[in-house]
Amino acid sequence: MIKIDIEQLLDRLVELVEKGWRVPLTNKVMVDEERFFSIVEQMRVSVPREIQQAQELQRARDQFIARAQEEAKQILLQANEDAASQLDQYGLRERAERQAQRIIDQAWQEAEHVRAGADEYAASQLKELGRSAADLLSTVRNGLALLDQRRAEYSADNGQGPDDYAEADPEAGAEGYAEDEAYPTEDEAYVDPDEYAGEGG
């Protein structure tokens, strides 16, 4: 499932930091820039898929409830027709109507049970997604800050400016790394589960 994919990517990101080279006398860690951004890009692809999965679950729940309501309506109509045409003279019409009502009540109970389970699952998925997105945003920002510090320290140690550093590091490319606006803000990254739950109601 997509949920497992995101957890695995987060584990890989943590592992990358744990295996990074620690800067002496600081709490900073230098990591492989290419691997870091590769994991981040995979996360950016996986998150929308998980949102889509929650939306599909919501649609399936609504379709199930609609079918249950329609089936209950048809059962009641059929019971009324049968009772009126065949059982009225024997006093069995009332019994047939009670049976039809029991079927309707049972259908409603089953529909409500499914709805409650679907709402709980969707809310749980969206809450977890919101936490993962917030953690990812924090990790990305920390990683970018570390890269800035690393380049600044490298320039200071070698007497190079930012332009010189870009030329000395062919793996960084002409653009270096993605600017901050390429990543969502904390408000954009967080998904409000209550908003989705409200739409489903």
mmCIF file of C-alpha atoms in Angstrom:
data_model
loop_
_atom_site.group_PDB
_atom_site.id
_atom_site.type_symbol
_atom_site.label_atom_id
_atom_site.label_comp_id
_atom_site.label_asym_id
_atom_site.label_seq_id
_atom_site.Cartn_x
_atom_site.Cartn_y
_atom_site.Cartn_z
ATOM 1 C CA MET A 1 0.000 0.000 0.000
ATOM 2 C CA ILE A 2 1.018 3.649 -0.404
ATOM 3 C CA LYS A 3 1.156 4.049 3.355
ATOM 4 C CA ILE A 4 3.954 1.506 3.529
ATOM 5 C CA ASP A 5 5.810 3.240 0.688
ATOM 6 C CA ILE A 6 5.872 6.548 2.567
ATOM 7 C CA GLU A 7 7.065 4.881 5.773
ATOM 8 C CA GLN A 8 9.853 3.148 3.872
ATOM 9 C CA LEU A 9 10.945 6.435 2.300
ATOM 10 C CA LEU A 10 10.991 8.105 5.721
ATOM 11 C CA ASP A 11 13.095 5.213 7.058
ATOM 12 C CA ARG A 12 15.538 5.669 4.168
ATOM 13 C CA LEU A 13 15.764 9.384 4.905
ATOM 14 C CA VAL A 14 16.501 8.711 8.578
ATOM 15 C CA GLU A 15 19.085 6.085 7.611
ATOM 16 C CA LEU A 16 20.749 8.574 5.261
ATOM 17 C CA VAL A 17 21.112 11.073 8.110
ATOM 18 C CA GLU A 18 22.331 8.425 10.566
ATOM 19 C CA LYS A 19 25.031 7.270 8.132
ATOM 20 C CA GLY A 20 26.084 10.808 7.211
ATOM 21 C CA TRP A 21 29.456 12.298 8.126
ATOM 22 C CA ARG A 22 29.227 14.203 11.405
ATOM 23 C CA VAL A 23 30.896 17.602 11.545
ATOM 24 C CA PRO A 24 33.329 17.570 14.492
ATOM 25 C CA LEU A 25 32.315 19.557 17.583
ATOM 26 C CA THR A 26 28.806 20.199 16.205
ATOM 27 C CA ASN A 27 25.480 18.429 15.959
ATOM 28 C CA LYS A 28 25.544 18.789 12.183
ATOM 29 C CA VAL A 29 25.631 15.909 9.696
ATOM 30 C CA MET A 30 26.755 15.990 6.060
ATOM 31 C CA VAL A 31 24.707 13.723 3.777
ATOM 32 C CA ASP A 32 24.787 12.611 0.160
ATOM 33 C CA GLU A 33 22.939 15.420 -1.612
ATOM 34 C CA GLU A 34 21.912 13.339 -4.633
ATOM 35 C CA ARG A 35 20.412 10.542 -2.518
ATOM 36 C CA PHE A 36 18.691 13.066 -0.248
ATOM 37 C CA PHE A 37 16.844 14.813 -3.075
ATOM 38 C CA SER A 38 16.057 11.476 -4.742
ATOM 39 C CA ILE A 39 14.189 10.327 -1.620
ATOM 40 C CA VAL A 40 12.437 13.689 -1.283
ATOM 41 C CA GLU A 41 11.236 13.518 -4.893
ATOM 42 C CA GLN A 42 9.822 10.026 -4.353
ATOM 43 C CA MET A 43 7.914 11.325 -1.327
ATOM 44 C CA ARG A 44 6.477 14.201 -3.328
ATOM 45 C CA VAL A 45 5.103 11.650 -5.814
ATOM 46 C CA SER A 46 3.714 9.289 -3.143
ATOM 47 C CA VAL A 47 1.836 11.871 -1.046
ATOM 48 C CA PRO A 48 -0.731 12.833 -3.757
ATOM 49 C CA ARG A 49 -1.388 9.134 -4.394
ATOM 50 C CA GLU A 50 -2.304 8.634 -0.749
ATOM 51 C CA ILE A 51 -4.710 11.579 -0.855
ATOM 52 C CA GLN A 52 -6.308 10.076 -3.970
ATOM 53 C CA GLN A 53 -6.660 6.748 -2.167
ATOM 54 C CA ALA A 54 -8.538 8.433 0.701
ATOM 55 C CA GLN A 55 -10.854 10.167 -1.777
ATOM 56 C CA GLU A 56 -11.581 6.868 -3.539
ATOM 57 C CA LEU A 57 -12.420 5.299 -0.192
ATOM 58 C CA GLN A 58 -14.870 8.133 0.478
ATOM 59 C CA ARG A 59 -16.570 7.630 -2.906
ATOM 60 C CA ALA A 60 -16.840 3.866 -2.350
ATOM 61 C CA ARG A 61 -18.472 4.459 1.029
ATOM 62 C CA ASP A 62 -21.044 6.845 -0.474
ATOM 63 C CA GLN A 63 -21.841 4.401 -3.283
ATOM 64 C CA PHE A 64 -22.366 1.571 -0.807
ATOM 65 C CA ILE A 65 -24.785 3.642 1.279
ATOM 66 C CA ALA A 66 -26.711 4.696 -1.846
ATOM 67 C CA ARG A 67 -27.056 1.072 -2.960
ATOM 68 C CA ALA A 68 -28.221 -0.015 0.497
ATOM 69 C CA GLN A 69 -30.861 2.720 0.542
ATOM 70 C CA GLU A 70 -32.133 1.785 -2.918
ATOM 71 C CA GLU A 71 -32.297 -1.918 -2.054
ATOM 72 C CA ALA A 72 -34.197 -1.161 1.148
ATOM 73 C CA LYS A 73 -36.661 0.985 -0.796
ATOM 74 C CA GLN A 74 -37.257 -1.776 -3.346
ATOM 75 C CA ILE A 75 -37.767 -4.356 -0.613
ATOM 76 C CA LEU A 76 -40.383 -2.179 1.069
ATOM 77 C CA LEU A 77 -42.217 -1.550 -2.210
ATOM 78 C CA GLN A 78 -42.228 -5.242 -3.075
ATOM 79 C CA ALA A 79 -43.422 -6.190 0.389
ATOM 80 C CA ASN A 80 -46.280 -3.694 0.167
ATOM 81 C CA GLU A 81 -47.319 -4.981 -3.249
ATOM 82 C CA ASP A 82 -47.244 -8.608 -2.159
ATOM 83 C CA ALA A 83 -49.113 -7.903 1.051
ATOM 84 C CA ALA A 84 -51.814 -5.875 -0.706
ATOM 85 C CA SER A 85 -52.412 -8.433 -3.456
ATOM 86 C CA GLN A 86 -52.098 -11.747 -1.620
ATOM 87 C CA LEU A 87 -52.126 -11.499 2.174
ATOM 88 C CA ASP A 88 -54.569 -8.752 3.125
ATOM 89 C CA GLN A 89 -57.620 -11.005 3.660
ATOM 90 C CA TYR A 90 -55.757 -13.234 6.110
ATOM 91 C CA GLY A 91 -54.419 -10.433 8.278
ATOM 92 C CA LEU A 92 -50.844 -11.129 7.172
ATOM 93 C CA ARG A 93 -50.193 -7.764 5.585
ATOM 94 C CA GLU A 94 -49.100 -6.277 8.901
ATOM 95 C CA ARG A 95 -46.662 -9.147 9.427
ATOM 96 C CA ALA A 96 -45.144 -8.639 5.972
ATOM 97 C CA GLU A 97 -44.750 -4.908 6.618
ATOM 98 C CA ARG A 98 -42.990 -5.591 9.924
ATOM 99 C CA GLN A 99 -40.635 -7.998 8.195
ATOM 100 C CA ALA A 100 -39.911 -5.437 5.485
ATOM 101 C CA GLN A 101 -39.261 -2.799 8.146
ATOM 102 C CA ARG A 102 -36.851 -5.127 9.936
ATOM 103 C CA ILE A 103 -34.971 -5.619 6.675
ATOM 104 C CA ILE A 104 -34.823 -1.854 6.159
ATOM 105 C CA ASP A 105 -33.588 -1.289 9.715
ATOM 106 C CA GLN A 106 -30.920 -3.948 9.279
ATOM 107 C CA ALA A 107 -29.786 -2.405 5.991
ATOM 108 C CA TRP A 108 -29.506 1.001 7.647
ATOM 109 C CA GLN A 109 -27.528 -0.436 10.559
ATOM 110 C CA GLU A 110 -25.105 -2.145 8.188
ATOM 111 C CA ALA A 111 -24.746 1.031 6.131
ATOM 112 C CA GLU A 112 -24.063 3.110 9.255
ATOM 113 C CA HIS A 113 -21.523 0.547 10.441
ATOM 114 C CA VAL A 114 -19.677 0.706 7.125
ATOM 115 C CA ARG A 115 -19.861 4.489 7.111
ATOM 116 C CA ALA A 116 -18.451 4.751 10.642
ATOM 117 C CA GLY A 117 -15.609 2.390 9.764
ATOM 118 C CA ALA A 118 -14.830 4.242 6.541
ATOM 119 C CA ASP A 119 -14.845 7.639 8.291
ATOM 120 C CA GLU A 120 -12.527 6.367 11.021
ATOM 121 C CA TYR A 121 -10.119 4.849 8.509
ATOM 122 C CA ALA A 122 -10.110 7.936 6.267
ATOM 123 C CA ALA A 123 -9.527 10.244 9.258
ATOM 124 C CA SER A 124 -6.684 8.031 10.492
ATOM 125 C CA GLN A 125 -5.055 8.005 7.047
ATOM 126 C CA LEU A 126 -5.324 11.772 6.638
ATOM 127 C CA LYS A 127 -3.974 12.463 10.146
ATOM 128 C CA GLU A 128 -0.986 10.234 9.485
ATOM 129 C CA LEU A 129 -0.489 11.873 6.110
ATOM 130 C CA GLY A 130 -0.542 15.304 7.754
ATOM 131 C CA ARG A 131 2.097 14.255 10.272
ATOM 132 C CA SER A 132 4.266 12.703 7.548
ATOM 133 C CA ALA A 133 4.018 15.817 5.392
ATOM 134 C CA ALA A 134 4.980 18.076 8.315
ATOM 135 C CA ASP A 135 7.936 15.820 9.220
ATOM 136 C CA LEU A 136 9.032 15.734 5.595
ATOM 137 C CA LEU A 137 8.875 19.532 5.299
ATOM 138 C CA SER A 138 10.967 19.925 8.462
ATOM 139 C CA THR A 139 13.521 17.384 7.219
ATOM 140 C CA VAL A 140 13.798 19.064 3.817
ATOM 141 C CA ARG A 141 14.321 22.493 5.363
ATOM 142 C CA ASN A 142 16.946 21.157 7.755
ATOM 143 C CA GLY A 143 18.683 19.444 4.840
ATOM 144 C CA LEU A 144 18.723 22.634 2.770
ATOM 145 C CA ALA A 145 20.059 24.603 5.733
ATOM 146 C CA LEU A 146 22.812 22.024 6.202
ATOM 147 C CA LEU A 147 23.736 22.230 2.514
ATOM 148 C CA ASP A 148 23.945 26.026 2.762
ATOM 149 C CA GLN A 149 26.203 25.740 5.806
ATOM 150 C CA ARG A 150 28.358 23.096 4.153
ATOM 151 C CA ARG A 151 28.900 25.249 1.076
ATOM 152 C CA ALA A 152 29.618 28.305 3.185
ATOM 153 C CA GLU A 153 32.161 26.386 5.285
ATOM 154 C CA TYR A 154 33.752 24.926 2.173
ATOM 155 C CA SER A 155 34.058 28.377 0.627
ATOM 156 C CA ALA A 156 35.552 29.793 3.829
ATOM 157 C CA ASP A 157 38.088 26.978 4.152
ATOM 158 C CA ASN A 158 39.199 27.194 0.494
ATOM 159 C CA GLY A 159 38.888 30.909 -0.062
ATOM 160 C CA GLN A 160 36.181 30.429 -2.684
ATOM 161 C CA GLY A 161 32.999 32.338 -3.250
ATOM 162 C CA PRO A 162 29.630 30.701 -3.998
ATOM 163 C CA ASP A 163 30.288 30.889 -7.778
ATOM 164 C CA ASP A 164 33.693 29.227 -7.400
ATOM 165 C CA TYR A 165 32.132 26.460 -5.332
ATOM 166 C CA ALA A 166 29.545 25.732 -8.010
ATOM 167 C CA GLU A 167 32.342 25.283 -10.563
ATOM 168 C CA ALA A 168 34.349 23.042 -8.225
ATOM 169 C CA ASP A 169 31.428 20.696 -7.595
ATOM 170 C CA PRO A 170 30.319 19.184 -10.951
ATOM 171 C CA GLU A 171 27.778 16.922 -9.252
ATOM 172 C CA ALA A 172 25.878 19.934 -7.973
ATOM 173 C CA GLY A 173 25.082 21.089 -11.534
ATOM 174 C CA ALA A 174 24.466 24.600 -12.732
ATOM 175 C CA GLU A 175 21.505 25.111 -10.474
ATOM 176 C CA GLY A 176 22.927 23.589 -7.282
ATOM 177 C CA TYR A 177 19.801 22.640 -5.409
ATOM 178 C CA ALA A 178 16.109 23.464 -5.607
ATOM 179 C CA GLU A 179 15.092 26.841 -4.196
ATOM 180 C CA ASP A 180 12.805 27.073 -1.185
ATOM 181 C CA GLU A 181 9.760 27.910 -3.293
ATOM 182 C CA ALA A 182 10.020 24.474 -4.994
ATOM 183 C CA TYR A 183 8.831 22.948 -1.706
ATOM 184 C CA PRO A 184 5.484 23.496 0.033
ATOM 185 C CA THR A 185 5.163 25.764 3.014
ATOM 186 C CA GLU A 186 4.212 24.195 6.328
ATOM 187 C CA ASP A 187 0.583 25.324 5.863
ATOM 188 C CA GLU A 188 0.499 23.831 2.362
ATOM 189 C CA ALA A 189 2.091 20.550 3.464
ATOM 190 C CA TYR A 190 -0.292 19.881 6.354
ATOM 191 C CA VAL A 191 -3.540 18.098 5.493
ATOM 192 C CA ASP A 192 -6.474 18.835 7.804
ATOM 193 C CA PRO A 193 -8.308 15.512 8.454
ATOM 194 C CA ASP A 194 -11.387 17.324 9.792
ATOM 195 C CA GLU A 195 -11.797 19.136 6.475
ATOM 196 C CA TYR A 196 -12.003 15.853 4.587
ATOM 197 C CA ALA A 197 -14.253 14.341 7.252
ATOM 198 C CA GLY A 198 -16.576 17.326 6.898
ATOM 199 C CA GLU A 199 -16.846 16.846 3.140
ATOM 200 C CA GLY A 200 -17.701 13.171 3.603
ATOM 201 C CA GLY A 201 -20.565 14.013 6.024
#
